[in-house]
Amino acid sequence: MILPRDFIDAALRMLIAVALAIDAIVHLQLASYYQVAVPGGIGQGNLFRIEAVAAILAGLYVLLRGSRPAYAAALVVAAGGVAAVLLYRYVNVPAFGPIPAMYEPVWFFQKSFSAVAEGAGAVLAAVGLFRPRIAH
């Protein structure tokens, strides 16, 4: 059975939005704990809040529009998130400019859950971005 193209598009957009929602929720839940280390500076907590807002906006954009720019925005946010978590998990990057050192060589449930959601969201957004379009 071949599924209608509109159904596939809607499902793809919803799955991307769910992945980005997971990303946003986890980052918002963890932000206050990570901000404690740098209460007066930019801090990792504020970076988590920025990531959460970007994920919410990209998720809404792809859910409402489903255009190539929407898929591209979702791809940038999701891929950027998973790249950051992998980088700071495995590489001890020192602080540079206003960005704090965020090395954390452990995995825990929320971090893993968010990383998997970001990775899945990035793959799905890439599928949405690069799949062939059919003119109506």
Backbone as a printed PyTorch tensor [residue, N CA C, xyz], in Angstrom:
tensor([[[ 0.8440, -1.1830,  0.0000],
         [ 0.0000,  0.0000,  0.0000],
         [ 0.8890,  1.2460,  0.0000]],

        [[ 0.6210,  2.1460, -0.8730],
         [ 1.3600,  3.4060, -0.9540],
         [ 0.5500,  4.4790, -0.2380]],

        [[ 1.1970,  5.1530,  0.6970],
         [ 0.5140,  6.1980,  1.4520],
         [ 0.4580,  7.4850,  0.6480]],

        [[-0.6300,  8.2290,  0.7800],
         [-0.7160,  9.5140,  0.0740],
         [ 0.4060, 10.4570,  0.5110]],

        [[ 0.8990, 11.2020, -0.4420],
         [ 2.0210, 12.1150, -0.1950],
         [ 1.7050, 13.1310,  0.9080]],

        [[ 0.4760, 13.6310,  0.9560],
         [ 0.1060, 14.6020,  1.9880],
         [ 0.1870, 13.9900,  3.3860]],

        [[-0.2110, 12.7180,  3.5090],
         [-0.1320, 12.0340,  4.8000],
         [ 1.3210, 11.8800,  5.2300]],

        [[ 2.1670, 11.4830,  4.3090],
         [ 3.5920, 11.3090,  4.6170],
         [ 4.2050, 12.6430,  5.0370]],

        [[ 3.8570, 13.7050,  4.3190],
         [ 4.3780, 15.0330,  4.6540],
         [ 3.9190, 15.4610,  6.0450]],

        [[ 2.6410, 15.2520,  6.3460],
         [ 2.1170, 15.6330,  7.6610],
         [ 2.7870, 14.8250,  8.7750]],

        [[ 2.9600, 13.5320,  8.5500],
         [ 3.6080, 12.6850,  9.5550],
         [ 5.0590, 13.1100,  9.7710]],

        [[ 5.7600, 13.4050,  8.6960],
         [ 7.1490, 13.8470,  8.7850],
         [ 7.2440, 15.1440,  9.5830]],

        [[ 6.3760, 16.0820,  9.2790],
         [ 6.3830, 17.3600,  9.9780],
         [ 6.0620, 17.1930, 11.4640]],

        [[ 5.1000, 16.3230, 11.7850],
         [ 4.7560, 16.0910, 13.1880],
         [ 5.9020, 15.4190, 13.9440]],

        [[ 6.5490, 14.4460, 13.3160],
         [ 7.6710, 13.7640, 13.9730],
         [ 8.8310, 14.7240, 14.2420]],

        [[ 9.1070, 15.6010, 13.2930],
         [10.1630, 16.6040, 13.4920],
         [ 9.7830, 17.5400, 14.6360]],

        [[ 8.5240, 17.9860, 14.6540],
         [ 8.0650, 18.8820, 15.7160],
         [ 8.1440, 18.2030, 17.0830]],

        [[ 7.8040, 16.9220, 17.1540],
         [ 7.9020, 16.1830, 18.4220],
         [ 9.3620, 16.0860, 18.8670]],

        [[10.2590, 15.7790, 17.9390],
         [11.6840, 15.6880, 18.2760],
         [12.1940, 17.0250, 18.8140]],

        [[11.8030, 18.1120, 18.1720],
         [12.2410, 19.4350, 18.6260],
         [11.5690, 19.8210, 19.9450]],

        [[10.3430, 19.3640, 20.1720],
         [ 9.6720, 19.6210, 21.4510],
         [10.4000, 18.9040, 22.5890]],

        [[10.8180, 17.6710, 22.3510],
         [11.5980, 16.9390, 23.3580],
         [12.8910, 17.6980, 23.6560]],

        [[13.5600, 18.1380, 22.6100],
         [14.7820, 18.9330, 22.7510],
         [14.5140, 20.1490, 23.6410]],

        [[13.4570, 20.8870, 23.3420],
         [13.1380, 22.1070, 24.0840],
         [12.7860, 21.8090, 25.5370]],

        [[11.9540, 20.8100, 25.7660],
         [11.5220, 20.4900, 27.1280],
         [12.7100, 20.0840, 27.9950]],

        [[13.5510, 19.2130, 27.4840],
         [14.7150, 18.7680, 28.2620],
         [15.6330, 19.9470, 28.5740]],

        [[15.8920, 20.7910, 27.5860],
         [16.7820, 21.9320, 27.8270],
         [16.1790, 22.9170, 28.8320]],

        [[14.8740, 23.1400, 28.7650],
         [14.2400, 24.0310, 29.7370],
         [14.2610, 23.4270, 31.1380]],

        [[14.0830, 22.1150, 31.2430],
         [14.1220, 21.4630, 32.5530],
         [15.5120, 21.5360, 33.1830]],

        [[16.5470, 21.4250, 32.3820],
         [17.9140, 21.3910, 32.9060],
         [18.5560, 22.7720, 33.0520]],

        [[18.0060, 23.7830, 32.4100],
         [18.6560, 25.0960, 32.3390],
         [18.9970, 25.6770, 33.7040]],

        [[18.0750, 25.6360, 34.6420],
         [18.3360, 26.2700, 35.9460],
         [19.4680, 25.5740, 36.7010]],

        [[19.6030, 24.2630, 36.5390],
         [20.6870, 23.5350, 37.2140],
         [22.0550, 23.9220, 36.6470]],

        [[22.1160, 24.1380, 35.3560],
         [23.3960, 24.4630, 34.7290],
         [23.7580, 25.9350, 34.8850]],

        [[22.7780, 26.7980, 35.1170],
         [23.0620, 28.2200, 35.2640],
         [23.7090, 28.5240, 36.6070]],

        [[23.5220, 27.6620, 37.5850],
         [24.0720, 27.8820, 38.9220],
         [25.5840, 28.0790, 38.8780]],

        [[26.2570, 27.3950, 37.9650],
         [27.7170, 27.4960, 37.8720],
         [28.1850, 28.8970, 37.4870]],

        [[27.3840, 29.6260, 36.7190],
         [27.7490, 30.9800, 36.2810],
         [26.5130, 31.8700, 36.4420]],

        [[26.1390, 32.2130, 37.6900],
         [24.8880, 32.9390, 37.8940],
         [24.8330, 34.3150, 37.2420]],

        [[25.9790, 34.9860, 37.0600],
         [25.9570, 36.3250, 36.5010],
         [26.3380, 36.4120, 35.0410]],

        [[26.8550, 35.3420, 34.4710],
         [27.3250, 35.3800, 33.0860],
         [26.3430, 34.7440, 32.1260]],

        [[26.8370, 34.5220, 30.9070],
         [25.9660, 33.9080, 29.9060],
         [25.5830, 32.5050, 30.3600]],

        [[26.5190, 31.7370, 30.8250],
         [26.2580, 30.4440, 31.4350],
         [25.6370, 29.4070, 30.5220]],

        [[25.8500, 28.1640, 30.8930],
         [25.2980, 27.0520, 30.1330],
         [23.7730, 27.0250, 30.2300]],

        [[23.2360, 27.4510, 31.3630],
         [21.7810, 27.4870, 31.5170],
         [21.1260, 28.4200, 30.5170]],

        [[21.7140, 29.5900, 30.3120],
         [21.1620, 30.5180, 29.3210],
         [21.3200, 29.9780, 27.9030]],

        [[22.4250, 29.2920, 27.6380],
         [22.5840, 28.6540, 26.3260],
         [21.5260, 27.5710, 26.1300]],

        [[21.1910, 26.8500, 27.2050],
         [20.1280, 25.8450, 27.1310],
         [18.7930, 26.5150, 26.8130]],

        [[18.5370, 27.6620, 27.4240],
         [17.2800, 28.3760, 27.1550],
         [17.2290, 28.8580, 25.7030]],

        [[18.3520, 29.3310, 25.1900],
         [18.4130, 29.7570, 23.7840],
         [18.1410, 28.5730, 22.8680]],

        [[18.7420, 27.4280, 23.1630],
         [18.5000, 26.2080, 22.3790],
         [17.0250, 25.8270, 22.4280]],

        [[16.4170, 25.9290, 23.6050],
         [15.0060, 25.5720, 23.7490],
         [14.1150, 26.4830, 22.9070]],

        [[14.3610, 27.7740, 22.9490],
         [13.5680, 28.7170, 22.1500],
         [13.7580, 28.4470, 20.6600]],

        [[14.9870, 28.2000, 20.2470],
         [15.2450, 27.8840, 18.8330],
         [14.5100, 26.6120, 18.4220]],

        [[14.5050, 25.6050, 19.2940],
         [13.8120, 24.3530, 18.9850],
         [12.3040, 24.5630, 18.8930]],

        [[11.7530, 25.3580, 19.7870],
         [10.3090, 25.6430, 19.7470],
         [ 9.9510, 26.3680, 18.4570]],

        [[10.7080, 27.4020, 18.1260],
         [10.4170, 28.1750, 16.9120],
         [10.5700, 27.3320, 15.6490]],

        [[11.6320, 26.5420, 15.5710],
         [11.8410, 25.6870, 14.3950],
         [10.7580, 24.6190, 14.3080]],

        [[10.3680, 24.0610, 15.4500],
         [ 9.3080, 23.0520, 15.4580],
         [ 7.9820, 23.6150, 14.9840]],

        [[ 7.6370, 24.8030, 15.4620],
         [ 6.3970, 25.4410, 15.0070],
         [ 6.4630, 25.7930, 13.5230]],

        [[ 7.6000, 26.2770, 13.0910],
         [ 7.7790, 26.6590, 11.6870],
         [ 7.5880, 25.4590, 10.7660]],

        [[ 8.2390, 24.3490, 11.0920],
         [ 8.1210, 23.1690, 10.2250],
         [ 6.7150, 22.5840, 10.3180]],

        [[ 6.1050, 22.6470, 11.4810],
         [ 4.7540, 22.1140, 11.6460],
         [ 3.7380, 22.9310, 10.8520]],

        [[ 3.8790, 24.2480, 10.8790],
         [ 2.9090, 25.1150, 10.2080],
         [ 3.1660, 25.2880,  8.7180]],

        [[ 4.4160, 25.2640,  8.2890],
         [ 4.7290, 25.5600,  6.8930],
         [ 5.1650, 24.3470,  6.0770]],

        [[ 6.0680, 23.5670,  6.5790],
         [ 6.5630, 22.4210,  5.8220],
         [ 7.3070, 22.7980,  4.5510]],

        [[ 7.8390, 23.9910,  4.4970],
         [ 8.5740, 24.4580,  3.3170],
         [10.0480, 24.0740,  3.4490]],

        [[10.7900, 24.2400,  2.3570],
         [12.2320, 23.9570,  2.4230],
         [12.9320, 24.8120,  3.4920]],

        [[12.6420, 26.1210,  3.5810],
         [13.2740, 26.8990,  4.6560],
         [12.9030, 26.3870,  6.0570]],

        [[11.6770, 25.8990,  6.2280],
         [11.2640, 25.3580,  7.5300],
         [12.0440, 24.0930,  7.8560]],

        [[12.1740, 23.1990,  6.8620],
         [12.9620, 21.9810,  7.0780],
         [14.4290, 22.3320,  7.3310]],

        [[14.9340, 23.3400,  6.6390],
         [16.3290, 23.7580,  6.8350],
         [16.5330, 24.2940,  8.2500]],

        [[15.5940, 25.0880,  8.7360],
         [15.6920, 25.6140, 10.1030],
         [15.6750, 24.4760, 11.1200]],

        [[14.7860, 23.5200, 10.9210],
         [14.7120, 22.3700, 11.8250],
         [16.0090, 21.5660, 11.7840]],

        [[16.5670, 21.4050, 10.5950],
         [17.8240, 20.6700, 10.4470],
         [18.9640, 21.3770, 11.1820]],

        [[19.0590, 22.6780, 11.0230],
         [20.1300, 23.4450, 11.6780],
         [20.0160, 23.3400, 13.2040]],

        [[18.8070, 23.4970, 13.7320],
         [18.6230, 23.4520, 15.1850],
         [18.8920, 22.0470, 15.7250]],

        [[18.3080, 21.0400, 15.0980],
         [18.4720, 19.6690, 15.5950],
         [19.9100, 19.1770, 15.4300]],

        [[20.4850, 19.3900, 14.2630],
         [21.8650, 18.9410, 14.0290],
         [22.8420, 19.7190, 14.9110]],

        [[22.5950, 21.0050, 15.0840],
         [23.4450, 21.8020, 15.9690],
         [23.3750, 21.3170, 17.4090]],

        [[22.1860, 20.9410, 17.8410],
         [22.0230, 20.4320, 19.2010],
         [22.7540, 19.1240, 19.4260]],

        [[22.5770, 18.1860, 18.5070],
         [23.2410, 16.8860, 18.6770],
         [24.7560, 17.0380, 18.5150]],

        [[25.1920, 17.9200, 17.6400],
         [26.6330, 18.1500, 17.4820],
         [27.2260, 18.7310, 18.7650]],

        [[26.5180, 19.6720, 19.3820],
         [27.0150, 20.2830, 20.6210],
         [27.0940, 19.2640, 21.7520]],

        [[26.0610, 18.4550, 21.9130],
         [26.0790, 17.4870, 23.0130],
         [27.1780, 16.4480, 22.8060]],

        [[27.3880, 16.0200, 21.5790],
         [28.4610, 15.0510, 21.3130],
         [29.8430, 15.6840, 21.5010]],

        [[30.0010, 16.9150, 21.0190],
         [31.2820, 17.6050, 21.1780],
         [31.6410, 17.7510, 22.6530]],

        [[30.7050, 18.2950, 23.4390],
         [30.9980, 18.5630, 24.8430],
         [30.9590, 17.3060, 25.7090]],

        [[30.4900, 16.2130, 25.1790],
         [30.5740, 14.9360, 25.8990],
         [31.9640, 14.3160, 25.7360]],

        [[32.5270, 14.4250, 24.5350],
         [33.7680, 13.7140, 24.2330],
         [35.0140, 14.5930, 24.1420]],

        [[34.8580, 15.9130, 24.0610],
         [36.0050, 16.8140, 23.9190],
         [35.9380, 17.8720, 25.0220]],

        [[37.0400, 18.0790, 25.7110],
         [37.1060, 19.0920, 26.7580],
         [37.4530, 20.4350, 26.1180]],

        [[36.4440, 21.0910, 25.5820],
         [36.6170, 22.3850, 24.9200],
         [36.7070, 23.4640, 26.0010]],

        [[37.7820, 24.2550, 26.0150],
         [37.8870, 25.3040, 27.0330],
         [36.9070, 26.4470, 26.7400]],

        [[36.6860, 27.2710, 27.7470],
         [35.8400, 28.4520, 27.5660],
         [36.4660, 29.3530, 26.5080]],

        [[35.6290, 29.9590, 25.6890],
         [36.1300, 30.9280, 24.7120],
         [35.1070, 32.0440, 24.5830]],

        [[35.6010, 33.2720, 24.7530],
         [34.7040, 34.4220, 24.7370],
         [33.6340, 34.2580, 25.8080]],

        [[32.3920, 34.5420, 25.4650],
         [31.3200, 34.4100, 26.4590],
         [30.8140, 32.9730, 26.6360]],

        [[31.3150, 32.0400, 25.8270],
         [30.8580, 30.6490, 25.8980],
         [31.6490, 29.9210, 26.9880]],

        [[30.9590, 29.3890, 27.9990],
         [31.6770, 28.7100, 29.0810],
         [32.1810, 27.3300, 28.6540]],

        [[33.1220, 26.7960, 29.4220],
         [33.5440, 25.4070, 29.2230],
         [32.3700, 24.5230, 29.6450]],

        [[31.9870, 23.5930, 28.8060],
         [30.8000, 22.7830, 29.0990],
         [31.0760, 21.2860, 29.0370]],

        [[32.3340, 20.9000, 29.1800],
         [32.7030, 19.4820, 29.1370],
         [31.9410, 18.7130, 30.2090]],

        [[31.2910, 17.6470, 29.8110],
         [30.5360, 16.8040, 30.7390],
         [30.6410, 15.3630, 30.2430]],

        [[31.6410, 14.6220, 30.7320],
         [31.9450, 13.3010, 30.1760],
         [31.0480, 12.1710, 30.6790]],

        [[29.7780, 12.4340, 30.8510],
         [28.8390, 11.4020, 31.3020],
         [27.5620, 11.4590, 30.4580]],

        [[26.8690, 10.3440, 30.4300],
         [25.5330, 10.2930, 29.8360],
         [24.5440, 10.0550, 30.9690]],

        [[23.4310, 10.7300, 30.9440],
         [22.3370, 10.4580, 31.8760],
         [21.0510, 10.5230, 31.0590]],

        [[19.9310, 10.1220, 31.6570],
         [18.7180,  9.9100, 30.8750],
         [18.3080, 11.1280, 30.0470]],

        [[18.1760, 12.2960, 30.6800],
         [17.7060, 13.4760, 29.9450],
         [18.6450, 13.8440, 28.8070]],

        [[19.9260, 13.7650, 29.0670],
         [20.9210, 14.0980, 28.0430],
         [20.8270, 13.1180, 26.8780]],

        [[20.7220, 11.8370, 27.1880],
         [20.6100, 10.8090, 26.1480],
         [19.3130, 10.9610, 25.3660]],

        [[18.2170, 11.1860, 26.0750],
         [16.8990, 11.3350, 25.4500],
         [16.8960, 12.5170, 24.4870]],

        [[17.4460, 13.6390, 24.9410],
         [17.5260, 14.8250, 24.1000],
         [18.4180, 14.5890, 22.8860]],

        [[19.5600, 13.9330, 23.0940],
         [20.4870, 13.6700, 21.9800],
         [19.8480, 12.7680, 20.9300]],

        [[19.1330, 11.7460, 21.3700],
         [18.4560, 10.8520, 20.4210],
         [17.3710, 11.6160, 19.6660]],

        [[16.5990, 12.4330, 20.3840],
         [15.5520, 13.2260, 19.7280],
         [16.1520, 14.2060, 18.7260]],

        [[17.2410, 14.8600, 19.0970],
         [17.9010, 15.8000, 18.1820],
         [18.4370, 15.0770, 16.9500]],

        [[19.0510, 13.9210, 17.1630],
         [19.5670, 13.1490, 16.0300],
         [18.4550, 12.7040, 15.0980]],

        [[17.3700, 12.1900, 15.6750],
         [16.2310, 11.7630, 14.8570],
         [15.6160, 12.9620, 14.1360]],

        [[15.4800, 14.0730, 14.8480],
         [14.9330, 15.2800, 14.2280],
         [15.7900, 15.7760, 13.0820]],

        [[17.1060, 15.6900, 13.2430],
         [18.0170, 16.1210, 12.1750],
         [17.8720, 15.2360, 10.9440]],

        [[17.8120, 13.9280, 11.1510],
         [17.6570, 13.0040, 10.0130],
         [16.3220, 13.2440,  9.3140]],

        [[15.2500, 13.3700, 10.0890],
         [13.9280, 13.6000,  9.4950],
         [13.8670, 14.9440,  8.7680]],

        [[14.4760, 15.9740,  9.3500],
         [14.4930, 17.2820,  8.6910],
         [15.2860, 17.2290,  7.3900]],

        [[16.3780, 16.4690,  7.3750],
         [17.1530, 16.3070,  6.1360],
         [16.3230, 15.5900,  5.0790]],

        [[15.5580, 14.5860,  5.4890],
         [14.6620, 13.8960,  4.5460],
         [13.6610, 14.8900,  3.9760]],

        [[13.0480, 15.6960,  4.8470],
         [12.0840, 16.6920,  4.3820],
         [12.7050, 17.7320,  3.4680]],

        [[13.9260, 18.1220,  3.7710],
         [14.6020, 19.1520,  2.9800],
         [15.0000, 18.6510,  1.6020]],

        [[15.5030, 17.4270,  1.5260],
         [16.0880, 16.9450,  0.2780],
         [15.1960, 16.0160, -0.5390]],

        [[13.9950, 15.7120, -0.0620],
         [13.1390, 14.8320, -0.8620],
         [12.5830, 15.5980, -2.0560]],

        [[12.3140, 14.8790, -3.1270],
         [11.7940, 15.5520, -4.3260],
         [10.4020, 16.1350, -4.0820]],

        [[10.1530, 17.2530, -4.6680],
         [ 8.8480, 17.9140, -4.5700],
         [ 8.0430, 17.6350, -5.8320]],

        [[ 6.7400, 17.5060, -5.6430],
         [ 5.8340, 17.3320, -6.7790],
         [ 4.9300, 18.5560, -6.8220]],

        [[ 4.9120, 19.2390, -7.9410],
         [ 4.0580, 20.4210, -8.0880],
         [ 2.5990, 19.9820, -8.1790]],

        [[ 1.7210, 20.7120, -7.4890],
         [ 0.2860, 20.3790, -7.5210],
         [-0.3800, 21.0600, -8.6790]]])
